[in-house]
CSV table of C-alpha atoms and ligand atoms in Angstrom, one decimal:
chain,number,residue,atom,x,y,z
A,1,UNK,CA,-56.4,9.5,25.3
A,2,UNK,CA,-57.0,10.4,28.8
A,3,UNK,CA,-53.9,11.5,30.7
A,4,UNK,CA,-52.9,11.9,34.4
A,5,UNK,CA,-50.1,12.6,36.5
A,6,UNK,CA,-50.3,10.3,39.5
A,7,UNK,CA,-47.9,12.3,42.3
A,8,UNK,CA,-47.1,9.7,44.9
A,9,UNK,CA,-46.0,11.8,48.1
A,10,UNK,CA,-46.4,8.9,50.8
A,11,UNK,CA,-48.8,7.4,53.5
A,12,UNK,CA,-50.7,4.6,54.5
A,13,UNK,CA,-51.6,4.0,51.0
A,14,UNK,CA,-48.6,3.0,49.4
A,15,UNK,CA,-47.7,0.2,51.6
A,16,UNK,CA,-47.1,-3.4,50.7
A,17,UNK,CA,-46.4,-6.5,52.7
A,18,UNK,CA,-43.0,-7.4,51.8
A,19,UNK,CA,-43.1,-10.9,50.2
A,20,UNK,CA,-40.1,-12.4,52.7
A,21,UNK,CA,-40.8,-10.6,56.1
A,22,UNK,CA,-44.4,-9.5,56.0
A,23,UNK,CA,-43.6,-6.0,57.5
A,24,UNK,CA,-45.1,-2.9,55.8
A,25,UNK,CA,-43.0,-1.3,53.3
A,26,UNK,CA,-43.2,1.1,50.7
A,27,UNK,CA,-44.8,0.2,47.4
A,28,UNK,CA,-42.8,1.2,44.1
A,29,UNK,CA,-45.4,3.4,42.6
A,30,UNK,CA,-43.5,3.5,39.0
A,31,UNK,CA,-45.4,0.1,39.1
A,32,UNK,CA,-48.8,0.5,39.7
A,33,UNK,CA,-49.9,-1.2,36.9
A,34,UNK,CA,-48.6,-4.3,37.7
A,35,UNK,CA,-49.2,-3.9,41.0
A,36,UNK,CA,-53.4,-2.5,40.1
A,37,UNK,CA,-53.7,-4.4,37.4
A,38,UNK,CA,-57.7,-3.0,37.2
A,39,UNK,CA,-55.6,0.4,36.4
A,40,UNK,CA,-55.3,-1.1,32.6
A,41,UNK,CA,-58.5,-1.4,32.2
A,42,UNK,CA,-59.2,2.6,32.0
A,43,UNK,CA,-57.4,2.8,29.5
A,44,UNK,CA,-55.8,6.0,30.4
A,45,UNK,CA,-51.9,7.2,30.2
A,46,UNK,CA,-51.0,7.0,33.7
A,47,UNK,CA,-47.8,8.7,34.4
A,48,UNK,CA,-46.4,8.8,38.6
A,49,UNK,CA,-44.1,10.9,39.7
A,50,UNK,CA,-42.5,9.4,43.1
A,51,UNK,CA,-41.5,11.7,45.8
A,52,UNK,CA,-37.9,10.5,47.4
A,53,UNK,CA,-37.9,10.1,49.9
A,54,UNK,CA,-41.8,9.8,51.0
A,55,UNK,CA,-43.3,11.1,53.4
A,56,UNK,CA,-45.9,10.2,56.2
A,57,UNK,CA,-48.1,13.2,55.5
A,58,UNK,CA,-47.3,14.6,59.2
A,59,UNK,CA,-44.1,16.1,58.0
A,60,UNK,CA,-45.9,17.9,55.5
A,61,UNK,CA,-44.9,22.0,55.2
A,62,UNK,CA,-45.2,25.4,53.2
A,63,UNK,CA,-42.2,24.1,51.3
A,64,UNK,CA,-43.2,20.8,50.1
A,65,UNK,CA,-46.9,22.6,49.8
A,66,UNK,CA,-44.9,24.8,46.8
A,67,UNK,CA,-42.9,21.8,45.6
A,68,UNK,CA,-46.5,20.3,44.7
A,69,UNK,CA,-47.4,23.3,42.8
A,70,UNK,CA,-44.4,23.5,41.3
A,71,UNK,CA,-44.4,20.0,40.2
A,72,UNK,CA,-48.7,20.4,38.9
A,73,UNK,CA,-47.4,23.9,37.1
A,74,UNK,CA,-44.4,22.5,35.3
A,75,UNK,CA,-46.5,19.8,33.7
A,76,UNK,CA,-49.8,21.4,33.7
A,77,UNK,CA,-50.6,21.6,29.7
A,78,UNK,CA,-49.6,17.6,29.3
A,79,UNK,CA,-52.1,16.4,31.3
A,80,UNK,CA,-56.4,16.6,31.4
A,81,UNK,CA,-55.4,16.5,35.5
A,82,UNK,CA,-53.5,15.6,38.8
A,83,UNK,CA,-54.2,12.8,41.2
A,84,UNK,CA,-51.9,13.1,44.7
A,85,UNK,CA,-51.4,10.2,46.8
A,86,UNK,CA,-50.7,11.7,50.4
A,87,UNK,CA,-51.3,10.5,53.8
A,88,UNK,CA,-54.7,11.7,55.2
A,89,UNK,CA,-53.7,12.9,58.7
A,90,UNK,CA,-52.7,16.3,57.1
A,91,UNK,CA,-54.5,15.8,53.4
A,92,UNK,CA,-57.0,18.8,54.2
A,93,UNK,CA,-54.1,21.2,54.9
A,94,UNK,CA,-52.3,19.9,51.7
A,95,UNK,CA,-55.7,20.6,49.4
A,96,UNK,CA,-55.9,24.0,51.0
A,97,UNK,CA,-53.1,25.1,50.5
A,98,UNK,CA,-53.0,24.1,46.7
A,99,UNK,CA,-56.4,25.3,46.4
A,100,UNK,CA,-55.1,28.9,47.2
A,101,UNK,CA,-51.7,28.4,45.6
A,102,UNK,CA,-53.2,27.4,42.2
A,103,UNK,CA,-55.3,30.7,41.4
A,104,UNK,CA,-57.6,30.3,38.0
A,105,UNK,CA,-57.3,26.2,38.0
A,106,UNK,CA,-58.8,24.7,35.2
A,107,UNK,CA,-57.8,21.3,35.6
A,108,UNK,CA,-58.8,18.8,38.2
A,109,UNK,CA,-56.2,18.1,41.2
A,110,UNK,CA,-57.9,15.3,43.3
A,111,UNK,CA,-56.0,14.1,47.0
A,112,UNK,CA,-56.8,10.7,47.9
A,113,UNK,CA,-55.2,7.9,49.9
A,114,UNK,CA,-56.3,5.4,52.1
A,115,UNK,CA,-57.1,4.1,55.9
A,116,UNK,CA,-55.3,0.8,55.1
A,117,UNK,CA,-52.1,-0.2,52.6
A,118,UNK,CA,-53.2,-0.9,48.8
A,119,UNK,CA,-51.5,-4.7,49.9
A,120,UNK,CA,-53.8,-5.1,51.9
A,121,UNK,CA,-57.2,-7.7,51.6
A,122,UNK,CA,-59.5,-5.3,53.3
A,123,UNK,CA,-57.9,-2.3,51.8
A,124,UNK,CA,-60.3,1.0,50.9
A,125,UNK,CA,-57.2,2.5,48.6
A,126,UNK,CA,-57.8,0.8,45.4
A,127,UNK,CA,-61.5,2.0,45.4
A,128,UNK,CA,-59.8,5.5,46.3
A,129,UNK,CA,-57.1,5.6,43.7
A,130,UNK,CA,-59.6,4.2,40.9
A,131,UNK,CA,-62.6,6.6,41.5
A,132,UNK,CA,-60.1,9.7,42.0
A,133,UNK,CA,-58.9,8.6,38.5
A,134,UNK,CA,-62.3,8.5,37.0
A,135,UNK,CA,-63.4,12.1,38.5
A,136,UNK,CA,-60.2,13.6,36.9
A,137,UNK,CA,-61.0,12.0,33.4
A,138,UNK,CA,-64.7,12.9,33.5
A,139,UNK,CA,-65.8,15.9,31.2
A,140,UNK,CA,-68.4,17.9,30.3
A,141,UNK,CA,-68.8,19.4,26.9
A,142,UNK,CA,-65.1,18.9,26.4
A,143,UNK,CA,-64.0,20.7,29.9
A,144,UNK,CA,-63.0,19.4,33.5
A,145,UNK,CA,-66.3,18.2,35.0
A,146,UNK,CA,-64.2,19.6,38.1
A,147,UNK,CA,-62.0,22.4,37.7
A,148,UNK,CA,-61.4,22.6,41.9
A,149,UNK,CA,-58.5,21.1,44.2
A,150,UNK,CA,-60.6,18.2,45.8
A,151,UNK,CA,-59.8,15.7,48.1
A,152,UNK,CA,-61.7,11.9,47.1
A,153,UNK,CA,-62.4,9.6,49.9
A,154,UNK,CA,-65.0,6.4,50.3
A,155,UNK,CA,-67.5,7.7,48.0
A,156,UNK,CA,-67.2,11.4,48.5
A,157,UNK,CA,-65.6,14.5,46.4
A,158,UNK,CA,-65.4,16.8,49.0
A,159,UNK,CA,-64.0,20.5,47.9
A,160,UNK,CA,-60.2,20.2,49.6
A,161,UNK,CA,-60.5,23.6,51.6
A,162,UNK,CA,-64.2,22.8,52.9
A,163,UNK,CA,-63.2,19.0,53.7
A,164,UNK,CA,-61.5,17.8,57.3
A,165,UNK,CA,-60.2,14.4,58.8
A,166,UNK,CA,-62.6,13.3,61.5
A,167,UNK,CA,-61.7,10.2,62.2
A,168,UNK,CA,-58.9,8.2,62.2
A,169,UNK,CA,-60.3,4.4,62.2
A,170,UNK,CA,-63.4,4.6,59.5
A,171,UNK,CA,-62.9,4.3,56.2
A,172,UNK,CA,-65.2,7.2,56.3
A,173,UNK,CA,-62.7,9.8,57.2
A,174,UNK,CA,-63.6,12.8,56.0
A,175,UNK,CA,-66.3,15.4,56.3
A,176,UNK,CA,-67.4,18.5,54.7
A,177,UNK,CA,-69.4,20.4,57.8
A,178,UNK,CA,-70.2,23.6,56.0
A,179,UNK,CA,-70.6,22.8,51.9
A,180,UNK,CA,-72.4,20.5,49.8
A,181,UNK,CA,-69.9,17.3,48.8
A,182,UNK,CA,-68.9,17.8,45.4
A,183,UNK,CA,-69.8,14.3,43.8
A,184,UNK,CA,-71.0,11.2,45.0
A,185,UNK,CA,-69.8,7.6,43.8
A,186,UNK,CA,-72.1,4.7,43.7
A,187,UNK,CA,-73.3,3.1,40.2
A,188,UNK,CA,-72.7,6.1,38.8
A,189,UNK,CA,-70.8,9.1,39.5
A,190,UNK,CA,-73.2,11.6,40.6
A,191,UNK,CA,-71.3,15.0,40.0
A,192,UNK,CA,-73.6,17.9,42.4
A,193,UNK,CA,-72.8,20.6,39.5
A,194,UNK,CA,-74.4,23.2,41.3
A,195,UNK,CA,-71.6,23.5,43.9
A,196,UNK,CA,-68.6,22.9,41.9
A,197,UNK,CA,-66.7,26.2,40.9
A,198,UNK,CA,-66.8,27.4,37.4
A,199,UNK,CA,-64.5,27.5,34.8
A,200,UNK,CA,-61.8,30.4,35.1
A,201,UNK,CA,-61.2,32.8,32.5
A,202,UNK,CA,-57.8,33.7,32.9
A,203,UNK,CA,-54.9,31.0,32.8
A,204,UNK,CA,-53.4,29.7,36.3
A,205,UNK,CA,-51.2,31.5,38.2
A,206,UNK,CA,-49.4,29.7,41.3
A,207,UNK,CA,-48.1,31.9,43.6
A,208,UNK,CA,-46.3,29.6,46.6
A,209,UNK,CA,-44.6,32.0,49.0
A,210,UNK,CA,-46.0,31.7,52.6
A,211,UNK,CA,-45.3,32.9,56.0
A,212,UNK,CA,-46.1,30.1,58.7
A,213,UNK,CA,-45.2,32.6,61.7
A,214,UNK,CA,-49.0,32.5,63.0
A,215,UNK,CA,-49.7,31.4,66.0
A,216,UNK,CA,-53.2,29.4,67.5
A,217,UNK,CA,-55.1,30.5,71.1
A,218,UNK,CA,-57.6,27.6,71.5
A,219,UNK,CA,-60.1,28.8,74.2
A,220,UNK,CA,-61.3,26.6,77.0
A,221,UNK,CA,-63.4,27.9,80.1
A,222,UNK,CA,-60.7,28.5,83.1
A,223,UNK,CA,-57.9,29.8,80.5
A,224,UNK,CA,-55.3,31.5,82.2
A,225,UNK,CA,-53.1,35.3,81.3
A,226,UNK,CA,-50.1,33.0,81.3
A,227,UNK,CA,-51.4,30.8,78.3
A,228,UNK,CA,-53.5,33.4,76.6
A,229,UNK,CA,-50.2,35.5,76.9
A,230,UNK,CA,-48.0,32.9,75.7
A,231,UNK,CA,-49.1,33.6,72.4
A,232,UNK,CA,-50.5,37.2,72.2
A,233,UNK,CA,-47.3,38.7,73.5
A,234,UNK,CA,-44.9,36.1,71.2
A,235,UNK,CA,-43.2,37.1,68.3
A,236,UNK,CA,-45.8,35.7,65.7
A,237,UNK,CA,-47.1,38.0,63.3
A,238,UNK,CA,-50.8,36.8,62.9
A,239,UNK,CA,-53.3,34.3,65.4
A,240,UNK,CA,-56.1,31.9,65.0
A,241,UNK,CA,-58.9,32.4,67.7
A,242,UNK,CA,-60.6,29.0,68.4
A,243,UNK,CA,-63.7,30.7,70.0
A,244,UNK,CA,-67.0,29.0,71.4
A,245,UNK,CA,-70.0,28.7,69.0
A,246,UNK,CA,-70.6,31.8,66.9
A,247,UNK,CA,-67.4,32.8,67.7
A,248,UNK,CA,-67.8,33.8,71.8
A,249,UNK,CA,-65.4,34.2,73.7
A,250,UNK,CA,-64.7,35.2,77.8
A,251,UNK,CA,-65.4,38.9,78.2
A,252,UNK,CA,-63.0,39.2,80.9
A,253,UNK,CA,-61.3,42.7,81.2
A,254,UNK,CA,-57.9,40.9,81.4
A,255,UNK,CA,-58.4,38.9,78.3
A,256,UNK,CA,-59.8,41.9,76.4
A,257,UNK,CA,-56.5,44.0,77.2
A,258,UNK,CA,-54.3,40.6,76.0
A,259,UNK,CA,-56.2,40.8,72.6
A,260,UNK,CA,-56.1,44.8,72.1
A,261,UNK,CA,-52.1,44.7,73.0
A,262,UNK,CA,-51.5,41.9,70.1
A,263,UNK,CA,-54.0,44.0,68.0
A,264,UNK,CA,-51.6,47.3,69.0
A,265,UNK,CA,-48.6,45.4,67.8
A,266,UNK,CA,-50.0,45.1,64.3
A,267,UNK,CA,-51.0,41.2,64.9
A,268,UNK,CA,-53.6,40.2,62.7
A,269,UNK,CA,-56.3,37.7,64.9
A,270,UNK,CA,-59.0,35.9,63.2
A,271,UNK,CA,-61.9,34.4,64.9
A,272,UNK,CA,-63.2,30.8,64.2
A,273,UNK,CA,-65.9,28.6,65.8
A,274,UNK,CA,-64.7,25.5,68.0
A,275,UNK,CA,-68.0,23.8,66.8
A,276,UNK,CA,-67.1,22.2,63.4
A,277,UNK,CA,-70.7,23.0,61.6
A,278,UNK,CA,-72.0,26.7,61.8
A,279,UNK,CA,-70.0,30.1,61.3
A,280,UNK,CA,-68.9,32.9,63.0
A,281,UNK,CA,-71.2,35.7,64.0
A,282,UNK,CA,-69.2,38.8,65.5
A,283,UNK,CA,-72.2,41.1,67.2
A,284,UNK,CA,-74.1,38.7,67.7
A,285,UNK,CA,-73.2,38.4,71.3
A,286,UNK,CA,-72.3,40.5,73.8
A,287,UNK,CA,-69.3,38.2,74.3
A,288,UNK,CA,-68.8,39.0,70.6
A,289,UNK,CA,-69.6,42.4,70.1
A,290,UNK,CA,-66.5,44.1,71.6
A,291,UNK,CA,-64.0,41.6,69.4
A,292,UNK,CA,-65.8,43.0,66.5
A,293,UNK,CA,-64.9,46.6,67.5
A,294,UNK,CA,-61.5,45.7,68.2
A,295,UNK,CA,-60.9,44.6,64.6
A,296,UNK,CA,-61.0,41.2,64.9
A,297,UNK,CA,-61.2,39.5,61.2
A,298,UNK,CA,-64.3,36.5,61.6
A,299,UNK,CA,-63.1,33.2,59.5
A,300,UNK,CA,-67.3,32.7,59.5
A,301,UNK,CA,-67.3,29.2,58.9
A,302,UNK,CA,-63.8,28.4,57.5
A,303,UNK,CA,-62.2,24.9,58.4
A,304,UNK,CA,-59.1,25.5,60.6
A,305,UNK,CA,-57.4,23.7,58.0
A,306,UNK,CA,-58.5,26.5,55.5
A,307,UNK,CA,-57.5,29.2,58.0
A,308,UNK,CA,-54.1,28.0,58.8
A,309,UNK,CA,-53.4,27.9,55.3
A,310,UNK,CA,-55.4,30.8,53.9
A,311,UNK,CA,-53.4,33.2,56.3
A,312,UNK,CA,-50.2,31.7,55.7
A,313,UNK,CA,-51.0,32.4,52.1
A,314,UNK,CA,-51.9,36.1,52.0
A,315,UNK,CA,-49.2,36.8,54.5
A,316,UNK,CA,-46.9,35.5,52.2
A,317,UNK,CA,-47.7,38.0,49.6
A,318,UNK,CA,-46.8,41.6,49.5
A,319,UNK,CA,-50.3,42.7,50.6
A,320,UNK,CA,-51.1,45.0,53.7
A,321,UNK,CA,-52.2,44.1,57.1
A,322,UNK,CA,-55.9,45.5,55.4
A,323,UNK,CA,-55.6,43.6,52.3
A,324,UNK,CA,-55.1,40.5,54.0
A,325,UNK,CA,-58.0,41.2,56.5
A,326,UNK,CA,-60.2,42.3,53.7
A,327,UNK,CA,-59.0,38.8,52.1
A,328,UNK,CA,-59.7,36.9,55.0
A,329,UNK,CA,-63.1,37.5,55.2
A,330,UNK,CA,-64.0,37.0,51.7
A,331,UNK,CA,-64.2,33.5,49.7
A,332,UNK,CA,-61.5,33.4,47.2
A,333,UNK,CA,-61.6,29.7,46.3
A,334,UNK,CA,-64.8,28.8,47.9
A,335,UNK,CA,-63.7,28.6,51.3
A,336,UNK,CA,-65.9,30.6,53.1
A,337,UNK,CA,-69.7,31.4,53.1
A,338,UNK,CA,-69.7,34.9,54.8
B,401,LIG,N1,-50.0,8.7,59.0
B,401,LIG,C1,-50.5,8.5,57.7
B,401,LIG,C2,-50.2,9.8,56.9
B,401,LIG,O1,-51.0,10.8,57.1
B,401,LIG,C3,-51.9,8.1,57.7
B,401,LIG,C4,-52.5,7.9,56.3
B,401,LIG,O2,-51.8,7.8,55.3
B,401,LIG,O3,-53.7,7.9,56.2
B,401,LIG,O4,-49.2,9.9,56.2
């Protein structure tokens, strides 16, 4: 028999009318069954593990990120996979960072949740939670159809480091700009093989240690010293560039200097693209071509999501400042298409 470790960590998802009041509370997900009662019919061992207190996925962080891991590498040999119930305002920064802390997964770990509360009429979770169940039981010659951290929501697998939130109304929500979706549901589940990773050979490894002191310059025509300074002459040890299109930004002299002093104090600054679809393209500009001399590392078409969590990652293991550049720039869980 098929069986999976639900991991309810909060959001809209698990809320419920309450019978006397009518607000919105928290659903006790140690009874889903009752509460889903289509769940039966799958005839799979469903076992939930509740977080307490739960969250809304805003308050999210690096710890609870490894508490996750934790929880999927304690029981990881019981169970044919993992579904995670989390909010989806920060769900793409959850699957990232599992997707880098769980090296050589073999096993499906599917995010899903839901735009309104399982108790209600209209409600898109149930379809979620039910399809994100399926995925994780489906097989191929005896193996996880999909051996990838992947985040499942209205119809759509989306690979969770390639996937963002972009919009907070339809029950559409998420988007994967730069890669194929992973699967498709609709009569059938329609699994897009071609694009899901393969099967590791070696056995997982989690490693959960990060360091969140990064720091993000988003760049906006009319940018001042003060803000650009604000961050390159802070105390963080690595920073984001949100650039324009393939990575542009201004080539003022004074803006140059600010980059080439945080690059001086051993700051590590990677370069992605403002525009959600496309990738970075260092040289290809003039307004380019001088960031590329300087060393700046290009994120190419890497979600911010994926980059925020990526550098936390490597930062957080004992690699050097060219390690982690070297790291950055290639795709070590399918990230990136360089
Ligand atoms: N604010 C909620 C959360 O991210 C929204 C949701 O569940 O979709 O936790």
């Amino acid at each position: 028999m098929t069986k999976i470790l639900i991991i309810y960590t909060g959001g809209t998802i698990g809320m419920v009318n309450d019978a006397q009041t009518g607000a919105l509370i928290p659903f006790d997900f140690k009874q889903i069954q009752q509460n889903v009662p289509e769940l039966a019919r799958l005839n799979y061992q469903l076992d939930v593990h509740s977080f307490d207190p739960i969250l809304d996925s805003s308050n999210m962080n690096p710890v609870i990120w490894a508490e996750l891991a934790g929880i999927i590498g304690d029981s990881y040999h019981d169970y044919d996979g993992f579904v995670i119930l989390h909010g989806s305002d920060t769900m793409a920064y959850t699957a990232s960072a599992l997707s880098f802390m769980l090296k050589n997964l073999n096993k499906p770990v599917v995010l899903t949740g839901s735009q309104l509360p399982i108790g209600e009429i209209r409600t898109d979770a149930k379809e979620n939670l039910i399809t994100a169940l399926e995925i994780v039981a489906t097989k191929n010659k005896g193996k996880a159809m999909v051996p990838e951290v992947c985040i499942y929501f209205d119809y759509q697998l989306f690979r969770g480091n390639r996937a963002i939130k972009y919009n907070s109304e339809k029950f559409e929500a998420f988007l994967s700009p730069n890669y194929h979706i992973l699967a498709e549901a609709g009569v059938n589940l329609s699994f897009y093989s071609n694009y899901i990773n393969p099967h590791p050979l070696e056995e997982l490894r989690i490693q959960s240690r990060f360091n969140a002191n990064i720091g993000v310059l988003k760049l906006y025509p009319g940018i001042t010293p003060q803000a650009v300074q604000a961050i390159t002459r802070s105390s963080v040890d690595a920073i984001i560039l949100e650039t324009f299109g393939s990575g542009n930004t201004t080539t003022a002299s004074w803006f140059i200097a600010s980059l080439q002093e945080a690059i001086d104090q051993d700051k590590l600054i990677v370069d992605i693209s403002q525009c959600q679809g496309g990738s970075v393209e260092l040289g290809k500009y003039e307004t380019s071509k001088r960031l590329q001399q300087m060393g700046i590392i290009s994120g190419f078409d890497m979600t911010f999501e994926a980059t925020v969590t990526k550098l936390m990652y490597l930062m957080g293991q004992d690699l050097s400042h060219a390690q982690i550049a070297f790291l950055m720039e290639q795709s070590i869980r399918g990230e990136l298409t360089s």
